[in-house]
PDB file of C-alpha atoms and ligand atoms in Angstrom:
ATOM      1  CA  UNK A 168     100.526  93.826  51.830  1.00  0.00           C
ATOM      2  CA  UNK A 169     102.051  96.569  49.670  1.00  0.00           C
ATOM      3  CA  UNK A 170     105.391  97.829  50.986  1.00  0.00           C
ATOM      4  CA  UNK A 171     104.104 101.322  51.649  1.00  0.00           C
ATOM      5  CA  UNK A 172     101.500  99.889  54.008  1.00  0.00           C
ATOM      6  CA  UNK A 173     104.174  98.186  56.074  1.00  0.00           C
ATOM      7  CA  UNK A 174     105.608 101.498  57.179  1.00  0.00           C
ATOM      8  CA  UNK A 175     105.083 102.724  60.680  1.00  0.00           C
ATOM      9  CA  UNK A 176     101.750 104.518  60.770  1.00  0.00           C
ATOM     10  CA  UNK A 177      98.037 103.982  60.868  1.00  0.00           C
ATOM     11  CA  UNK A 178      96.916 100.675  59.374  1.00  0.00           C
ATOM     12  CA  UNK A 179      93.430  99.287  59.175  1.00  0.00           C
ATOM     13  CA  UNK A 180      93.185  95.738  60.433  1.00  0.00           C
ATOM     14  CA  UNK A 181      92.181  92.975  58.055  1.00  0.00           C
ATOM     15  CA  UNK A 182      89.853  90.343  59.463  1.00  0.00           C
ATOM     16  CA  UNK A 183      90.645  87.811  56.707  1.00  0.00           C
ATOM     17  CA  UNK A 184      92.430  85.389  59.038  1.00  0.00           C
ATOM     18  CA  UNK A 185      90.475  86.224  62.159  1.00  0.00           C
ATOM     19  CA  UNK A 186      88.887  83.307  64.059  1.00  0.00           C
ATOM     20  CA  UNK A 187      85.371  84.633  63.640  1.00  0.00           C
ATOM     21  CA  UNK A 188      83.293  87.764  63.249  1.00  0.00           C
ATOM     22  CA  UNK A 189      83.691  88.689  66.910  1.00  0.00           C
ATOM     23  CA  UNK A 190      87.356  89.550  66.297  1.00  0.00           C
ATOM     24  CA  UNK A 191      87.791  92.998  67.740  1.00  0.00           C
ATOM     25  CA  UNK A 192      88.274  95.437  64.866  1.00  0.00           C
ATOM     26  CA  UNK A 193      91.196  97.644  65.559  1.00  0.00           C
ATOM     27  CA  UNK A 194      93.379 100.233  63.942  1.00  0.00           C
ATOM     28  CA  UNK A 195      97.040  99.983  64.784  1.00  0.00           C
ATOM     29  CA  UNK A 196      98.290 103.228  66.219  1.00  0.00           C
ATOM     30  CA  UNK A 197     102.040 102.784  66.128  1.00  0.00           C
ATOM     31  CA  UNK A 198     103.915 105.822  67.388  1.00  0.00           C
ATOM     32  CA  UNK A 199     107.599 106.625  67.541  1.00  0.00           C
ATOM     33  CA  UNK A 200     108.863 108.770  70.382  1.00  0.00           C
ATOM     34  CA  UNK A 201     110.909 111.502  68.696  1.00  0.00           C
ATOM     35  CA  UNK A 202     113.081 111.891  71.784  1.00  0.00           C
ATOM     36  CA  UNK A 203     114.171 108.241  72.130  1.00  0.00           C
ATOM     37  CA  UNK A 204     113.155 106.482  68.924  1.00  0.00           C
ATOM     38  CA  UNK A 205     111.163 103.971  71.012  1.00  0.00           C
ATOM     39  CA  UNK A 206     108.160 102.426  69.244  1.00  0.00           C
ATOM     40  CA  UNK A 207     104.891 102.414  71.189  1.00  0.00           C
ATOM     41  CA  UNK A 208     101.871 100.477  69.917  1.00  0.00           C
ATOM     42  CA  UNK A 209      98.725 102.124  71.273  1.00  0.00           C
ATOM     43  CA  UNK A 210      96.146  99.314  71.385  1.00  0.00           C
ATOM     44  CA  UNK A 211      92.908 100.626  72.801  1.00  0.00           C
ATOM     45  CA  UNK A 212      90.976  97.373  72.073  1.00  0.00           C
ATOM     46  CA  UNK A 213      93.121  95.435  74.567  1.00  0.00           C
ATOM     47  CA  UNK A 214      91.244  97.022  77.455  1.00  0.00           C
ATOM     48  CA  UNK A 215      88.199  94.912  76.566  1.00  0.00           C
ATOM     49  CA  UNK A 216      89.910  91.546  77.094  1.00  0.00           C
ATOM     50  CA  UNK A 217      88.798  89.326  79.976  1.00  0.00           C
ATOM     51  CA  UNK A 218      90.777  89.694  83.182  1.00  0.00           C
ATOM     52  CA  UNK A 219      91.367  86.437  85.078  1.00  0.00           C
ATOM     53  CA  UNK A 220      88.007  84.767  84.316  1.00  0.00           C
ATOM     54  CA  UNK A 221      86.958  82.472  87.163  1.00  0.00           C
ATOM     55  CA  UNK A 222      84.638  80.284  85.080  1.00  0.00           C
ATOM     56  CA  UNK A 223      84.619  79.114  81.528  1.00  0.00           C
ATOM     57  CA  UNK A 224      88.302  79.011  80.607  1.00  0.00           C
ATOM     58  CA  UNK A 225      88.449  79.926  76.897  1.00  0.00           C
ATOM     59  CA  UNK A 226      91.421  77.596  76.340  1.00  0.00           C
ATOM     60  CA  UNK A 227      89.975  74.394  77.856  1.00  0.00           C
ATOM     61  CA  UNK A 228      88.424  71.950  75.376  1.00  0.00           C
ATOM     62  CA  UNK A 229      84.900  73.201  74.741  1.00  0.00           C
ATOM     63  CA  UNK A 230      85.927  76.768  75.524  1.00  0.00           C
ATOM     64  CA  UNK A 231      85.419  79.557  73.034  1.00  0.00           C
ATOM     65  CA  UNK A 232      88.924  79.283  71.587  1.00  0.00           C
ATOM     66  CA  UNK A 233      89.191  75.482  71.684  1.00  0.00           C
ATOM     67  CA  UNK A 234      85.906  73.823  70.693  1.00  0.00           C
ATOM     68  CA  UNK A 235      87.653  70.597  69.609  1.00  0.00           C
ATOM     69  CA  UNK A 236      90.166  68.382  71.469  1.00  0.00           C
ATOM     70  CA  UNK A 237      93.782  69.353  70.843  1.00  0.00           C
ATOM     71  CA  UNK A 238      97.334  68.674  71.952  1.00  0.00           C
ATOM     72  CA  UNK A 239      98.831  72.035  71.055  1.00  0.00           C
ATOM     73  CA  UNK A 240      97.064  74.814  69.226  1.00  0.00           C
ATOM     74  CA  UNK A 241      97.607  78.282  67.790  1.00  0.00           C
ATOM     75  CA  UNK A 242      95.094  80.887  66.723  1.00  0.00           C
ATOM     76  CA  UNK A 243      94.936  84.644  66.185  1.00  0.00           C
ATOM     77  CA  UNK A 244      94.574  86.629  69.393  1.00  0.00           C
ATOM     78  CA  UNK A 245      90.972  87.759  69.779  1.00  0.00           C
ATOM     79  CA  UNK A 246      92.237  90.951  71.393  1.00  0.00           C
ATOM     80  CA  UNK A 247      95.219  91.522  69.110  1.00  0.00           C
ATOM     81  CA  UNK A 248      98.018  93.832  70.192  1.00  0.00           C
ATOM     82  CA  UNK A 249      99.126  93.797  66.527  1.00  0.00           C
ATOM     83  CA  UNK A 250      96.772  94.010  63.509  1.00  0.00           C
ATOM     84  CA  UNK A 251      96.302  91.698  60.521  1.00  0.00           C
ATOM     85  CA  UNK A 252      96.353  88.462  62.548  1.00  0.00           C
ATOM     86  CA  UNK A 253     100.001  89.082  63.460  1.00  0.00           C
ATOM     87  CA  UNK A 254      99.426  88.237  67.123  1.00  0.00           C
ATOM     88  CA  UNK A 255      98.705  84.614  68.012  1.00  0.00           C
ATOM     89  CA  UNK A 256      97.985  82.596  71.127  1.00  0.00           C
ATOM     90  CA  UNK A 257      99.841  79.289  71.563  1.00  0.00           C
ATOM     91  CA  UNK A 258      98.215  76.658  73.783  1.00  0.00           C
ATOM     92  CA  UNK A 259     100.714  74.201  75.293  1.00  0.00           C
ATOM     93  CA  UNK A 260      98.251  71.567  76.508  1.00  0.00           C
ATOM     94  CA  UNK A 261      94.525  70.988  76.973  1.00  0.00           C
ATOM     95  CA  UNK A 262      95.213  70.395  80.701  1.00  0.00           C
ATOM     96  CA  UNK A 263      94.198  73.601  82.469  1.00  0.00           C
ATOM     97  CA  UNK A 264      96.361  72.931  85.518  1.00  0.00           C
ATOM     98  CA  UNK A 265      99.510  71.808  83.718  1.00  0.00           C
ATOM     99  CA  UNK A 266     102.782  73.662  83.798  1.00  0.00           C
ATOM    100  CA  UNK A 267     104.935  73.945  80.684  1.00  0.00           C
ATOM    101  CA  UNK A 268     107.824  72.129  82.343  1.00  0.00           C
ATOM    102  CA  UNK A 269     105.519  69.455  83.772  1.00  0.00           C
ATOM    103  CA  UNK A 270     104.369  68.446  80.282  1.00  0.00           C
ATOM    104  CA  UNK A 271     107.506  66.393  79.752  1.00  0.00           C
ATOM    105  CA  UNK A 272     109.790  66.325  76.732  1.00  0.00           C
ATOM    106  CA  UNK A 273     107.386  64.666  74.278  1.00  0.00           C
ATOM    107  CA  UNK A 274     104.555  67.154  74.754  1.00  0.00           C
ATOM    108  CA  UNK A 275     106.901  70.089  75.318  1.00  0.00           C
ATOM    109  CA  UNK A 276     108.553  69.309  71.997  1.00  0.00           C
ATOM    110  CA  UNK A 277     105.160  69.811  70.304  1.00  0.00           C
ATOM    111  CA  UNK A 278     105.222  73.410  71.531  1.00  0.00           C
ATOM    112  CA  UNK A 279     108.687  73.956  70.039  1.00  0.00           C
ATOM    113  CA  UNK A 280     107.483  72.429  66.761  1.00  0.00           C
ATOM    114  CA  UNK A 281     104.434  74.695  66.746  1.00  0.00           C
ATOM    115  CA  UNK A 282     106.638  77.745  67.405  1.00  0.00           C
ATOM    116  CA  UNK A 283     108.763  76.688  64.422  1.00  0.00           C
ATOM    117  CA  UNK A 284     105.747  76.045  62.167  1.00  0.00           C
ATOM    118  CA  UNK A 285     104.084  79.348  62.977  1.00  0.00           C
ATOM    119  CA  UNK A 286     107.393  81.193  62.615  1.00  0.00           C
ATOM    120  CA  UNK A 287     107.797  79.726  59.138  1.00  0.00           C
ATOM    121  CA  UNK A 288     104.230  80.497  58.046  1.00  0.00           C
ATOM    122  CA  UNK A 289     104.138  84.026  59.427  1.00  0.00           C
ATOM    123  CA  UNK A 290     107.746  84.717  58.428  1.00  0.00           C
ATOM    124  CA  UNK A 291     106.819  84.026  54.784  1.00  0.00           C
ATOM    125  CA  UNK A 292     104.356  86.924  54.762  1.00  0.00           C
ATOM    126  CA  UNK A 293     105.367  90.152  53.048  1.00  0.00           C
ATOM    127  CA  UNK A 294     104.267  92.166  56.063  1.00  0.00           C
ATOM    128  CA  UNK A 295     106.288  90.177  58.623  1.00  0.00           C
ATOM    129  CA  UNK A 296     109.949  90.800  59.396  1.00  0.00           C
ATOM    130  CA  UNK A 297     110.416  89.252  62.839  1.00  0.00           C
ATOM    131  CA  UNK A 298     108.546  86.495  64.699  1.00  0.00           C
ATOM    132  CA  UNK A 299     108.852  86.310  68.473  1.00  0.00           C
ATOM    133  CA  UNK A 300     107.262  83.528  70.534  1.00  0.00           C
ATOM    134  CA  UNK A 301     107.035  84.554  74.175  1.00  0.00           C
ATOM    135  CA  UNK A 302     105.268  83.828  77.438  1.00  0.00           C
ATOM    136  CA  UNK A 303     104.105  85.957  80.313  1.00  0.00           C
ATOM    137  CA  UNK A 304     103.288  83.657  83.219  1.00  0.00           C
ATOM    138  CA  UNK A 305     101.541  84.562  86.441  1.00  0.00           C
ATOM    139  CA  UNK A 306      99.165  87.293  87.559  1.00  0.00           C
ATOM    140  CA  UNK A 307     102.147  89.079  89.156  1.00  0.00           C
ATOM    141  CA  UNK A 308     103.329  89.985  85.675  1.00  0.00           C
ATOM    142  CA  UNK A 309      99.933  90.518  84.116  1.00  0.00           C
ATOM    143  CA  UNK A 310      98.956  87.130  82.663  1.00  0.00           C
ATOM    144  CA  UNK A 311      95.169  87.232  82.445  1.00  0.00           C
ATOM    145  CA  UNK A 312      94.482  83.490  81.987  1.00  0.00           C
ATOM    146  CA  UNK A 313      96.168  80.707  83.976  1.00  0.00           C
ATOM    147  CA  UNK A 314      95.746  77.910  81.392  1.00  0.00           C
ATOM    148  CA  UNK A 315      99.281  77.088  80.140  1.00  0.00           C
ATOM    149  CA  UNK A 316      99.850  79.193  77.064  1.00  0.00           C
ATOM    150  CA  UNK A 317     102.134  81.641  75.396  1.00  0.00           C
ATOM    151  CA  UNK A 318     101.867  84.101  72.569  1.00  0.00           C
ATOM    152  CA  UNK A 319     103.590  85.035  69.387  1.00  0.00           C
ATOM    153  CA  UNK A 320     104.036  88.434  67.795  1.00  0.00           C
ATOM    154  CA  UNK A 321     104.883  88.788  64.102  1.00  0.00           C
ATOM    155  CA  UNK A 322     106.336  92.285  63.762  1.00  0.00           C
ATOM    156  CA  UNK A 323     106.499  94.158  60.466  1.00  0.00           C
ATOM    157  CA  UNK A 324     109.915  95.439  61.550  1.00  0.00           C
ATOM    158  CA  UNK A 325     112.767  94.164  63.728  1.00  0.00           C
ATOM    159  CA  UNK A 326     112.250  95.553  67.245  1.00  0.00           C
ATOM    160  CA  UNK A 327     115.006  97.394  69.070  1.00  0.00           C
ATOM    161  CA  UNK A 328     116.220  94.684  71.471  1.00  0.00           C
ATOM    162  CA  UNK A 329     116.722  91.831  68.976  1.00  0.00           C
ATOM    163  CA  UNK A 330     118.052  94.311  66.416  1.00  0.00           C
ATOM    164  CA  UNK A 331     120.685  95.494  68.879  1.00  0.00           C
ATOM    165  CA  UNK A 332     121.725  91.903  69.667  1.00  0.00           C
ATOM    166  CA  UNK A 333     121.957  90.875  66.029  1.00  0.00           C
ATOM    167  CA  UNK A 334     123.872  93.986  65.034  1.00  0.00           C
ATOM    168  CA  UNK A 335     126.334  93.254  67.837  1.00  0.00           C
ATOM    169  CA  UNK A 336     126.737  89.733  66.400  1.00  0.00           C
ATOM    170  CA  UNK A 337     124.940  87.678  69.061  1.00  0.00           C
ATOM    171  CA  UNK A 338     127.960  87.543  71.348  1.00  0.00           C
ATOM    172  CA  UNK A 339     127.160  85.138  74.173  1.00  0.00           C
ATOM    173  CA  UNK A 340     128.962  85.262  77.488  1.00  0.00           C
ATOM    174  CA  UNK A 341     130.566  81.862  78.162  1.00  0.00           C
ATOM    175  CA  UNK A 342     128.679  80.154  80.991  1.00  0.00           C
ATOM    176  CA  UNK A 343     131.634  78.683  82.920  1.00  0.00           C
ATOM    177  CA  UNK A 344     130.574  78.348  86.563  1.00  0.00           C
ATOM    178  CA  UNK A 345     127.271  79.993  85.629  1.00  0.00           C
ATOM    179  CA  UNK A 346     126.225  76.956  83.571  1.00  0.00           C
ATOM    180  CA  UNK A 347     123.022  75.448  84.924  1.00  0.00           C
ATOM    181  CA  UNK A 348     122.274  72.575  82.552  1.00  0.00           C
ATOM    182  CA  UNK A 349     122.923  71.288  79.059  1.00  0.00           C
ATOM    183  CA  UNK A 350     121.626  68.775  76.534  1.00  0.00           C
ATOM    184  CA  UNK A 351     123.387  68.182  73.240  1.00  0.00           C
ATOM    185  CA  UNK A 352     124.474  71.550  71.922  1.00  0.00           C
ATOM    186  CA  UNK A 353     121.948  73.510  74.028  1.00  0.00           C
ATOM    187  CA  UNK A 354     122.976  75.092  77.310  1.00  0.00           C
ATOM    188  CA  UNK A 355     121.238  77.197  79.931  1.00  0.00           C
ATOM    189  CA  UNK A 356     123.115  79.585  82.138  1.00  0.00           C
ATOM    190  CA  UNK A 357     122.855  82.742  84.190  1.00  0.00           C
ATOM    191  CA  UNK A 358     124.311  85.630  82.167  1.00  0.00           C
ATOM    192  CA  UNK A 359     127.630  87.110  83.316  1.00  0.00           C
ATOM    193  CA  UNK A 360     125.950  90.519  83.533  1.00  0.00           C
ATOM    194  CA  UNK A 361     122.469  89.353  84.517  1.00  0.00           C
ATOM    195  CA  UNK A 362     120.231  92.375  84.959  1.00  0.00           C
ATOM    196  CA  UNK A 363     117.783  90.465  87.157  1.00  0.00           C
ATOM    197  CA  UNK A 364     118.388  88.302  90.231  1.00  0.00           C
ATOM    198  CA  UNK A 365     117.344  85.078  88.489  1.00  0.00           C
ATOM    199  CA  UNK A 366     117.691  85.062  84.752  1.00  0.00           C
ATOM    200  CA  UNK A 367     118.377  82.350  82.200  1.00  0.00           C
ATOM    201  CA  UNK A 368     119.993  82.531  78.812  1.00  0.00           C
ATOM    202  CA  UNK A 369     119.503  79.446  76.617  1.00  0.00           C
ATOM    203  CA  UNK A 370     121.543  79.125  73.429  1.00  0.00           C
ATOM    204  CA  UNK A 371     123.288  76.523  71.270  1.00  0.00           C
ATOM    205  CA  UNK A 372     127.047  76.063  71.161  1.00  0.00           C
ATOM    206  CA  UNK A 373     126.889  76.120  67.341  1.00  0.00           C
ATOM    207  CA  UNK A 374     124.910  78.967  65.760  1.00  0.00           C
ATOM    208  CA  UNK A 375     121.399  78.094  64.595  1.00  0.00           C
ATOM    209  CA  UNK A 376     119.619  81.007  62.904  1.00  0.00           C
ATOM    210  CA  UNK A 377     115.989  80.248  63.629  1.00  0.00           C
ATOM    211  CA  UNK A 378     113.426  77.763  64.861  1.00  0.00           C
ATOM    212  CA  UNK A 379     112.446  76.374  61.436  1.00  0.00           C
ATOM    213  CA  UNK A 380     116.064  75.429  60.670  1.00  0.00           C
ATOM    214  CA  UNK A 381     116.615  73.658  63.997  1.00  0.00           C
ATOM    215  CA  UNK A 382     116.930  69.903  63.326  1.00  0.00           C
ATOM    216  CA  UNK A 383     115.135  67.059  65.109  1.00  0.00           C
ATOM    217  CA  UNK A 384     117.819  66.428  67.719  1.00  0.00           C
ATOM    218  CA  UNK A 385     118.257  70.142  68.300  1.00  0.00           C
ATOM    219  CA  UNK A 386     114.553  70.618  68.943  1.00  0.00           C
ATOM    220  CA  UNK A 387     114.485  67.827  71.489  1.00  0.00           C
ATOM    221  CA  UNK A 388     117.620  69.086  73.230  1.00  0.00           C
ATOM    222  CA  UNK A 389     116.213  72.619  73.324  1.00  0.00           C
ATOM    223  CA  UNK A 390     112.985  71.246  74.814  1.00  0.00           C
ATOM    224  CA  UNK A 391     114.941  69.453  77.546  1.00  0.00           C
ATOM    225  CA  UNK A 392     116.969  72.503  78.502  1.00  0.00           C
ATOM    226  CA  UNK A 393     113.997  74.877  78.360  1.00  0.00           C
ATOM    227  CA  UNK A 394     111.715  72.702  80.509  1.00  0.00           C
ATOM    228  CA  UNK A 395     114.599  72.137  82.933  1.00  0.00           C
ATOM    229  CA  UNK A 396     115.100  75.894  83.354  1.00  0.00           C
ATOM    230  CA  UNK A 397     111.412  76.547  83.957  1.00  0.00           C
ATOM    231  CA  UNK A 398     111.223  73.703  86.486  1.00  0.00           C
ATOM    232  CA  UNK A 399     114.227  75.062  88.362  1.00  0.00           C
ATOM    233  CA  UNK A 400     112.558  78.451  88.776  1.00  0.00           C
ATOM    234  CA  UNK A 401     109.497  76.779  90.293  1.00  0.00           C
ATOM    235  CA  UNK A 402     111.630  74.556  92.546  1.00  0.00           C
ATOM    236  CA  UNK A 403     113.792  77.489  93.632  1.00  0.00           C
ATOM    237  CA  UNK A 404     110.846  79.333  95.135  1.00  0.00           C
ATOM    238  CA  UNK A 405     108.616  76.270  95.706  1.00  0.00           C
ATOM    239  CA  UNK A 406     105.865  78.098  93.844  1.00  0.00           C
ATOM    240  CA  UNK A 407     104.405  78.791  90.442  1.00  0.00           C
ATOM    241  CA  UNK A 408     107.073  81.372  89.871  1.00  0.00           C
ATOM    242  CA  UNK A 409     106.015  84.275  87.666  1.00  0.00           C
ATOM    243  CA  UNK A 410     108.200  84.335  84.604  1.00  0.00           C
ATOM    244  CA  UNK A 411     108.717  86.158  81.352  1.00  0.00           C
ATOM    245  CA  UNK A 412     110.263  84.279  78.464  1.00  0.00           C
ATOM    246  CA  UNK A 413     111.023  85.296  74.899  1.00  0.00           C
ATOM    247  CA  UNK A 414     112.533  83.631  71.864  1.00  0.00           C
ATOM    248  CA  UNK A 415     114.800  85.626  69.585  1.00  0.00           C
ATOM    249  CA  UNK A 416     115.579  84.271  66.137  1.00  0.00           C
ATOM    250  CA  UNK A 417     116.844  85.540  62.800  1.00  0.00           C
ATOM    251  CA  UNK A 418     114.489  88.036  61.170  1.00  0.00           C
ATOM    252  CA  UNK A 419     112.613  86.687  58.172  1.00  0.00           C
ATOM    253  CA  UNK A 420     113.275  89.821  56.111  1.00  0.00           C
ATOM    254  CA  UNK A 421     116.704  91.151  55.228  1.00  0.00           C
ATOM    255  CA  UNK A 422     120.154  89.658  55.742  1.00  0.00           C
ATOM    256  CA  UNK A 423     121.179  89.002  59.344  1.00  0.00           C
ATOM    257  CA  UNK A 424     124.350  86.896  59.369  1.00  0.00           C
ATOM    258  CA  UNK A 425     124.902  87.554  63.073  1.00  0.00           C
ATOM    259  CA  UNK A 426     121.513  86.352  64.237  1.00  0.00           C
ATOM    260  CA  UNK A 427     121.364  83.201  66.373  1.00  0.00           C
ATOM    261  CA  UNK A 428     118.345  81.534  67.901  1.00  0.00           C
ATOM    262  CA  UNK A 429     118.268  81.850  71.688  1.00  0.00           C
ATOM    263  CA  UNK A 430     115.823  82.175  74.568  1.00  0.00           C
ATOM    264  CA  UNK A 431     115.815  84.371  77.638  1.00  0.00           C
ATOM    265  CA  UNK A 432     113.816  83.854  80.823  1.00  0.00           C
ATOM    266  CA  UNK A 433     113.532  86.190  83.770  1.00  0.00           C
ATOM    267  CA  UNK A 434     111.467  86.166  86.904  1.00  0.00           C
ATOM    268  CA  UNK A 435     110.447  89.433  88.538  1.00  0.00           C
ATOM    269  CA  UNK A 436     110.942  87.775  91.944  1.00  0.00           C
ATOM    270  CA  UNK A 437     114.083  88.074  94.033  1.00  0.00           C
ATOM    271  CA  UNK A 438     112.575  85.767  96.668  1.00  0.00           C
ATOM    272  CA  UNK A 439     109.199  84.045  96.985  1.00  0.00           C
ATOM    273  CA  UNK A 440     106.542  86.699  96.569  1.00  0.00           C
ATOM    274  CA  UNK A 441     109.029  89.556  96.707  1.00  0.00           C
ATOM    275  CA  UNK A 442     109.088  91.582  93.514  1.00  0.00           C
ATOM    276  CA  UNK A 443     112.255  93.029  92.115  1.00  0.00           C
ATOM    277  CA  UNK A 444     111.134  96.380  90.745  1.00  0.00           C
ATOM    278  CA  UNK A 445     113.018  98.361  88.158  1.00  0.00           C
ATOM    279  CA  UNK A 446     113.529 101.519  90.174  1.00  0.00           C
ATOM    280  CA  UNK A 447     113.961 105.082  88.987  1.00  0.00           C
ATOM    281  CA  UNK A 448     117.740 104.908  88.945  1.00  0.00           C
ATOM    282  CA  UNK A 449     117.471 101.957  86.555  1.00  0.00           C
ATOM    283  CA  UNK A 450     114.560 103.189  84.451  1.00  0.00           C
ATOM    284  CA  UNK A 451     116.247 106.573  84.220  1.00  0.00           C
ATOM    285  CA  UNK A 452     119.598 105.233  83.095  1.00  0.00           C
ATOM    286  CA  UNK A 453     118.958 101.869  81.406  1.00  0.00           C
ATOM    287  CA  UNK A 454     121.639 100.511  83.708  1.00  0.00           C
ATOM    288  CA  UNK A 455     120.841  97.828  86.225  1.00  0.00           C
ATOM    289  CA  UNK A 456     121.696  97.166  89.837  1.00  0.00           C
ATOM    290  CA  UNK A 457     121.441  93.449  90.626  1.00  0.00           C
ATOM    291  CA  UNK A 458     121.649  92.468  94.294  1.00  0.00           C
ATOM    292  CA  UNK A 459     122.354  88.775  93.602  1.00  0.00           C
ATOM    293  CA  UNK A 460     125.747  87.721  92.220  1.00  0.00           C
ATOM    294  CA  UNK A 461     125.093  85.790  88.982  1.00  0.00           C
ATOM    295  CA  UNK A 462     127.480  82.973  89.997  1.00  0.00           C
ATOM    296  CA  UNK A 463     125.516  82.542  93.241  1.00  0.00           C
ATOM    297  CA  UNK A 464     122.218  82.582  91.337  1.00  0.00           C
ATOM    298  CA  UNK A 465     123.523  79.797  89.087  1.00  0.00           C
ATOM    299  CA  UNK A 466     124.539  77.742  92.129  1.00  0.00           C
ATOM    300  CA  UNK A 467     121.103  78.149  93.692  1.00  0.00           C
ATOM    301  CA  UNK A 468     119.411  77.176  90.444  1.00  0.00           C
ATOM    302  CA  UNK A 469     121.598  74.066  90.148  1.00  0.00           C
ATOM    303  CA  UNK A 470     120.856  73.142  93.773  1.00  0.00           C
ATOM    304  CA  UNK A 471     117.105  73.639  93.229  1.00  0.00           C
ATOM    305  CA  UNK A 472     116.946  70.505  91.115  1.00  0.00           C
ATOM    306  CA  UNK A 473     119.785  68.034  91.609  1.00  0.00           C
ATOM    307  CA  UNK A 474     120.070  65.795  88.526  1.00  0.00           C
TER     308      UNK A 474
HETATM  309 ZN1  LIG B 700      91.694  76.052  80.762  1.00  0.00          ZN
END
């Protein structure tokens, strides 16, 4: 794509890499709020996507998105929040009822490898600056299909949250008594200033810029720590805990010496079935009021799965 087309503004979607002709045509309507500078992507076509289908899972083998057997799989989102095949779906397993953490290290590692492969491929595009694998799990937080899967957005710019972290130099709070688990150089912990009652930060002790540059041992250790964290959240509440997870890594455009690969996970629950809402005082100030002491949250997460 020509540089001028990568600017914020109206862009006509290309269907070149779309899975088939039924790909929803869309025009990206990316707006910037003049008051705050926040970017809002208005994606009208998303309203047409299926909501919690009860039959015919599209991600099971034989389904519309997975006609052939697979172990892990990625493909452009049929209802893309971003144009030009810059939004993908990542299937973790062909087993409809599996959980990510229940896949085990060998299969879970395939997901990490796929994240890295897709990051590398999409990151090489002229119209991609930042690749973010993420997962929204559970109907409580808006996941429309229960089959274990995540997504990936390839932004043509570096969004505000990762940009802020990288510009601040990716300064991680030392886990100390908030450490939950570790494998090799990867650790999971509850942040010192956790904004949510139960929140994980997962990062390496030595900086690694991005998924593609993570070595074999690092990928396996990251898999172990990530699956461990997700299992603990399910054990803590004895439920399929709704979670939101995102991967931040060095942007693929520009120079970002401070950027380090890391993952964050939050659950919107403060106890089983009880949502922790961001209330007006928080939304109105961008400051948070957390009713659970992070050190206590870490203890409860450690106790949830004695190892
Ligand atoms: Zn399925």
